[in-house]
CSV table of C-alpha atoms in Angstrom, one decimal:
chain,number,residue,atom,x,y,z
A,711,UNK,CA,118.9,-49.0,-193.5
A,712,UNK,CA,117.9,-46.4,-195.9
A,713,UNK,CA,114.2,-46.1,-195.3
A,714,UNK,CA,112.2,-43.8,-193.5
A,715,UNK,CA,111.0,-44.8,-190.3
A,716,UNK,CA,107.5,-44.9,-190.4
A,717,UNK,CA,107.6,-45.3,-186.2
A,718,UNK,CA,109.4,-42.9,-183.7
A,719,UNK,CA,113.0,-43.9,-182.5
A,720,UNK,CA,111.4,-45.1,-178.7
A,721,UNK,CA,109.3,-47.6,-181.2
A,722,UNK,CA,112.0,-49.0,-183.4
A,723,UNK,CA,114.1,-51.5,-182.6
A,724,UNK,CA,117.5,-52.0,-183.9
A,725,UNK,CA,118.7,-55.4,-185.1
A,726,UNK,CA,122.7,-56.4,-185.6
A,727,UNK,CA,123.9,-54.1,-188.4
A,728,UNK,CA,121.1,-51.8,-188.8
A,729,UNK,CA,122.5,-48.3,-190.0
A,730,UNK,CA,120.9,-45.6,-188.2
A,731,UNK,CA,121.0,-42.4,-189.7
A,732,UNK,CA,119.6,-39.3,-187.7
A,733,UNK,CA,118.8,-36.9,-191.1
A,734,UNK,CA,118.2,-33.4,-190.1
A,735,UNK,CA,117.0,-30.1,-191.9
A,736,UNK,CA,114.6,-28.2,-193.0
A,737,UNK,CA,111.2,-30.1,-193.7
A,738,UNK,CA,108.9,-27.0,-195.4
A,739,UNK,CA,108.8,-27.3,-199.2
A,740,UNK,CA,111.4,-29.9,-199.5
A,741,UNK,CA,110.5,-33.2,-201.5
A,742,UNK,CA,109.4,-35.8,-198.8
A,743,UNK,CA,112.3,-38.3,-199.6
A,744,UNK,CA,111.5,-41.9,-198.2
A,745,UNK,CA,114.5,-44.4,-199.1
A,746,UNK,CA,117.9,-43.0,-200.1
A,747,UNK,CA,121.0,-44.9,-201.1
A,748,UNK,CA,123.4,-43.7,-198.2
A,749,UNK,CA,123.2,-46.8,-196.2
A,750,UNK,CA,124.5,-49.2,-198.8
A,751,UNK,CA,124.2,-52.2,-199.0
A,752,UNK,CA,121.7,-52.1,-196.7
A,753,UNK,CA,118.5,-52.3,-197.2
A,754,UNK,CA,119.7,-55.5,-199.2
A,755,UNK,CA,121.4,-57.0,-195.7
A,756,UNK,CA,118.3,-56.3,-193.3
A,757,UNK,CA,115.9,-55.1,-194.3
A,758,UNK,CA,113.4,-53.0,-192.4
A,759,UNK,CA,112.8,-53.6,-188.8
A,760,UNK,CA,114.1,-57.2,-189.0
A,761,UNK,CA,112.2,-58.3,-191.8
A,762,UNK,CA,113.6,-58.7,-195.3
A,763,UNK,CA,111.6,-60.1,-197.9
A,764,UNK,CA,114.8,-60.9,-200.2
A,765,UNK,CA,116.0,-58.7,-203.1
A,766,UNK,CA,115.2,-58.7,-207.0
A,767,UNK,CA,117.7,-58.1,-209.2
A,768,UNK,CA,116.1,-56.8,-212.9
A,769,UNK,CA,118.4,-56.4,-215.4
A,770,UNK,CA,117.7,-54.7,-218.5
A,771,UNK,CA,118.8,-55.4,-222.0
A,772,UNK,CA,122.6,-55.6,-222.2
A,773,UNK,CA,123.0,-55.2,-219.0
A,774,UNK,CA,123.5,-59.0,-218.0
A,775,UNK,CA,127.2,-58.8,-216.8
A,776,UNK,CA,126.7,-55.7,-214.6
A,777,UNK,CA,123.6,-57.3,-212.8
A,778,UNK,CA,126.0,-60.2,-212.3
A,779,UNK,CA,128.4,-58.3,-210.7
A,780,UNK,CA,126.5,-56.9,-208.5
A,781,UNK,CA,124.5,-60.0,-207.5
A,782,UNK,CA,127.8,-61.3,-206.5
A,783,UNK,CA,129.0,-58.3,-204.5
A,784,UNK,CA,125.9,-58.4,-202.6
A,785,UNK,CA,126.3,-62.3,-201.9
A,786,UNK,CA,129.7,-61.4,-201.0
A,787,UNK,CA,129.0,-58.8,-198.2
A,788,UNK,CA,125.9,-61.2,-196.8
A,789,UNK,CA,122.9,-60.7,-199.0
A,790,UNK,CA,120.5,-63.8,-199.5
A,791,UNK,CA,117.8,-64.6,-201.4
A,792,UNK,CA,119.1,-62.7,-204.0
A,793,UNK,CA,116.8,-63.0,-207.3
A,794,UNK,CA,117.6,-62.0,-210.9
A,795,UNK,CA,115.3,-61.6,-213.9
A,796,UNK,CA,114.7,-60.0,-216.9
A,797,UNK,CA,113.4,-56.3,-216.8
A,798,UNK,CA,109.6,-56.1,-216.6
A,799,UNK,CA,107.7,-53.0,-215.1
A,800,UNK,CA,104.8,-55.1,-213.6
A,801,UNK,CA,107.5,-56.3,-211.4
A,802,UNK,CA,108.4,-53.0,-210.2
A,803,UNK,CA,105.4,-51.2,-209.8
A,804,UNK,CA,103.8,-54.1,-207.8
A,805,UNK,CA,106.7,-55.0,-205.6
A,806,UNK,CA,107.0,-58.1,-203.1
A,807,UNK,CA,110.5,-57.6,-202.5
A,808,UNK,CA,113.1,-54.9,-202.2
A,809,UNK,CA,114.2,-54.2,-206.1
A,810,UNK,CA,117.3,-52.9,-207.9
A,811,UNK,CA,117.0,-52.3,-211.6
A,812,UNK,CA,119.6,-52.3,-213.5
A,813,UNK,CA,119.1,-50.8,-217.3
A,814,UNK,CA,120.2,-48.4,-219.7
A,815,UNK,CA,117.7,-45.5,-219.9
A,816,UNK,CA,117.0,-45.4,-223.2
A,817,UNK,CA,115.0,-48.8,-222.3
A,818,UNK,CA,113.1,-46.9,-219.6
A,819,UNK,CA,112.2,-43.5,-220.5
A,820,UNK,CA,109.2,-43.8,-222.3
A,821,UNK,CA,108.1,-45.9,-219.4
A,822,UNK,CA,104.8,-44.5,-217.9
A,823,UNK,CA,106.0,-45.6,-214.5
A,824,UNK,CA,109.1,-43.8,-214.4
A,825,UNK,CA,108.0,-40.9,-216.0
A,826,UNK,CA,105.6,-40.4,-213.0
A,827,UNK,CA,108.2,-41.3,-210.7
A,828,UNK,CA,109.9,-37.9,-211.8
A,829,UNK,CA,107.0,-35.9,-211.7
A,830,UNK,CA,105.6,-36.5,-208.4
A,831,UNK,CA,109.4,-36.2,-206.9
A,832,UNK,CA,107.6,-34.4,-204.5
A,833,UNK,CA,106.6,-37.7,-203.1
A,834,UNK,CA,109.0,-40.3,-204.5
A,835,UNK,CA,112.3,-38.3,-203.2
A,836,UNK,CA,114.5,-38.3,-206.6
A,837,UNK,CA,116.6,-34.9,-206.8
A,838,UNK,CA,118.2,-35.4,-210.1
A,839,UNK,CA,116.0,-35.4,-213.7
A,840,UNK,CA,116.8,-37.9,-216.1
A,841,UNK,CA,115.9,-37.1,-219.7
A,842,UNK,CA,116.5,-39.1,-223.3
A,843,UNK,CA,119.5,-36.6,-224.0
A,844,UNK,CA,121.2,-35.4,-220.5
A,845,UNK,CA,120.7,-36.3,-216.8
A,846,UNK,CA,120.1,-32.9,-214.6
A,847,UNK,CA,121.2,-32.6,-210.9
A,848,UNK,CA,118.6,-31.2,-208.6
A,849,UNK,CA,119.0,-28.7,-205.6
A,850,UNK,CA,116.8,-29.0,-202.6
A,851,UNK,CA,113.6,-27.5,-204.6
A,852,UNK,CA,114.1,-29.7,-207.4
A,853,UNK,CA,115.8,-26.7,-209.7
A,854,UNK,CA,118.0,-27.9,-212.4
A,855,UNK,CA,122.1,-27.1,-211.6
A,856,UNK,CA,123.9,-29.2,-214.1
A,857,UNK,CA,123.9,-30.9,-216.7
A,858,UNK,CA,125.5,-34.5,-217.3
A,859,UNK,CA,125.5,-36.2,-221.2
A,860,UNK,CA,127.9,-38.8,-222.6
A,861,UNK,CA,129.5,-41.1,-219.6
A,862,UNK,CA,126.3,-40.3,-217.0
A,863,UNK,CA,125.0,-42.5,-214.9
A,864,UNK,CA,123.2,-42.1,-211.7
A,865,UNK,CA,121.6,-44.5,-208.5
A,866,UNK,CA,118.2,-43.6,-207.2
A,867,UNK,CA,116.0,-45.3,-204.6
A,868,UNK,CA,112.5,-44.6,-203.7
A,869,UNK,CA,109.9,-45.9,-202.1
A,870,UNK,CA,105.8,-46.3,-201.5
A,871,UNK,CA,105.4,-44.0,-198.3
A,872,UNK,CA,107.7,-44.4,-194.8
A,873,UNK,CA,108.0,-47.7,-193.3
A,874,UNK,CA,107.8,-49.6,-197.4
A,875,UNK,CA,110.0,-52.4,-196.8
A,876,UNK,CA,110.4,-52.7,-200.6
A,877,UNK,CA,111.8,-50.0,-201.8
A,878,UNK,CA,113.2,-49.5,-205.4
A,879,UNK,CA,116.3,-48.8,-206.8
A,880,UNK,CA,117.8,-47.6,-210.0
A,881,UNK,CA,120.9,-47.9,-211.2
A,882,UNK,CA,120.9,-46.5,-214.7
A,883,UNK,CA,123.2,-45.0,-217.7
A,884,UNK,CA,122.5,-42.5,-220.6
A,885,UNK,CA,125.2,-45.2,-222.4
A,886,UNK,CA,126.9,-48.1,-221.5
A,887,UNK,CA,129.5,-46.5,-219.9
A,888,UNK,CA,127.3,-44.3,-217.5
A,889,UNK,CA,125.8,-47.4,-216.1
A,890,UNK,CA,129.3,-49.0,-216.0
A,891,UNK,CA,130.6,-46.8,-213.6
A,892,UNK,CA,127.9,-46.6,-211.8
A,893,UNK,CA,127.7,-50.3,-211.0
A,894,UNK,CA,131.9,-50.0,-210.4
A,895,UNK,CA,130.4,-47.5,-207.6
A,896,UNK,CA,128.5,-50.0,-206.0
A,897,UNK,CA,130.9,-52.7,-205.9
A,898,UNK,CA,134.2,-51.4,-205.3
A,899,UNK,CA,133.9,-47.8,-203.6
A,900,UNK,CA,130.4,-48.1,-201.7
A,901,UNK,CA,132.3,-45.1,-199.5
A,902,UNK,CA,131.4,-42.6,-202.0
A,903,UNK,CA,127.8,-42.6,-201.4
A,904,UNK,CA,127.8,-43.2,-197.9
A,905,UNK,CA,124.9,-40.6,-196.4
A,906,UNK,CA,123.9,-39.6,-199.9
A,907,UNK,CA,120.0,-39.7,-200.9
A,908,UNK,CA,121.1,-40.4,-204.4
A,909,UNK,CA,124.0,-39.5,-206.7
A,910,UNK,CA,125.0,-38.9,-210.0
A,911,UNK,CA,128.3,-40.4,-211.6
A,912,UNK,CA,130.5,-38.8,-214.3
A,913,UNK,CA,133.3,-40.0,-215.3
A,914,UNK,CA,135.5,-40.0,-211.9
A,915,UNK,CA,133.0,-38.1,-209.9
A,916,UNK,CA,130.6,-38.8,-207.9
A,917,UNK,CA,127.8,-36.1,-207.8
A,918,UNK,CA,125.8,-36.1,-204.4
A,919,UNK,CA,121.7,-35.5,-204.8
A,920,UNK,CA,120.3,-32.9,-203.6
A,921,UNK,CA,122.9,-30.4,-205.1
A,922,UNK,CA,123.8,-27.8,-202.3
């Protein structure tokens, strides 16, 4: 369901509609990646070995519609317990439930939270480097390949260690249109990150994380 398995498959057991996804390659100086987006929409349907603490939506400034959207497209496919509220990083950074976020990132970049998110990606799992004036796709060692500007958006997910059953996501914009598409992702062609750990989106395309 899009987290890391903090037991080994003989230990886990599968409820209705888990998505199981055998990942493998090389482990060496990779980032350690523990939630990815490719199993969308779960984590938001099950949850992590049959227990799902519900989800919180939190939307940021602006963003009210899109968060609406997608609160709805997650009722429609089966998620409950569905929460929204107004941005606020003491929310995400002591989570009790699995969390989406859903801002532009000109309200989050001079967040201390997130900034340490990208600098330990070593640990959180997030191959693409969002700055104030560009988003930047990562390879597998975190090295910059290209750059995105006007029209980028991006969904990330991370999590506190294997086995978190509340793992974050972002789905953020460098404008209004970035995050736009990315939420048109979401709801209407889920297919296109289907076994992705994150992507980026630009205009039409949909840029899968790590970069090969």
């Amino acid at each position: 369901n899009g987290i890391m398995t903090d037991v080994g498959a003989t230990q886990y057991f599968p409820t209705d509609g888990d998505k199981i996804w055998w990942d493998y390659h090389l482990w060496g100086n990779i980032p350690f990646t523990p939630a990815v987006i490719g199993s969308f929409p779960q984590p938001f349907l099950n949850g992590y070995q049959g227990k799902n603490s519900g989800t919180l939506i939190l939307v940021g400034k602006g963003c009210e519609e899109l968060a609406t959207s997608l609160r709805d497209y997650l009722h429609e496919v089966g998620v409950e317990n569905v929460e929204v509220q107004d941005y606020e990083e003491e929310l995400v950074a002591d989570r009790s439930k699995i969390t989406l976020v859903v801002a532009l990132w000109e309200e989050l970049f001079q967040s201390g939270f997130w900034a340490g998110i990208q600098k330990n990606r070593d640990k959180t799992g997030w191959f693409a480097e969002l700055q104030q004036e560009a988003f930047y796709s990562l390879n597998e060692e975190a090295e910059r390949q290209k750059t995105y500007d006007e029209g980028v958006g991006a969904i990330l997910a991370t999590a506190m260690g294997m086995g978190d059953p509340t793992p974050l996501w972002l789905v953020t914009g460098l404008d209004k249109k970035g995050i736009t598409n990315a939420i048109e992702v979401l709801t209407n062609h889920e297919e296109k990150i289907s076994k992705n750990f994150g992507v980026i989106i630009y205009d039409e395309d949909v840029i899968s994380l790590p970069v090969q």
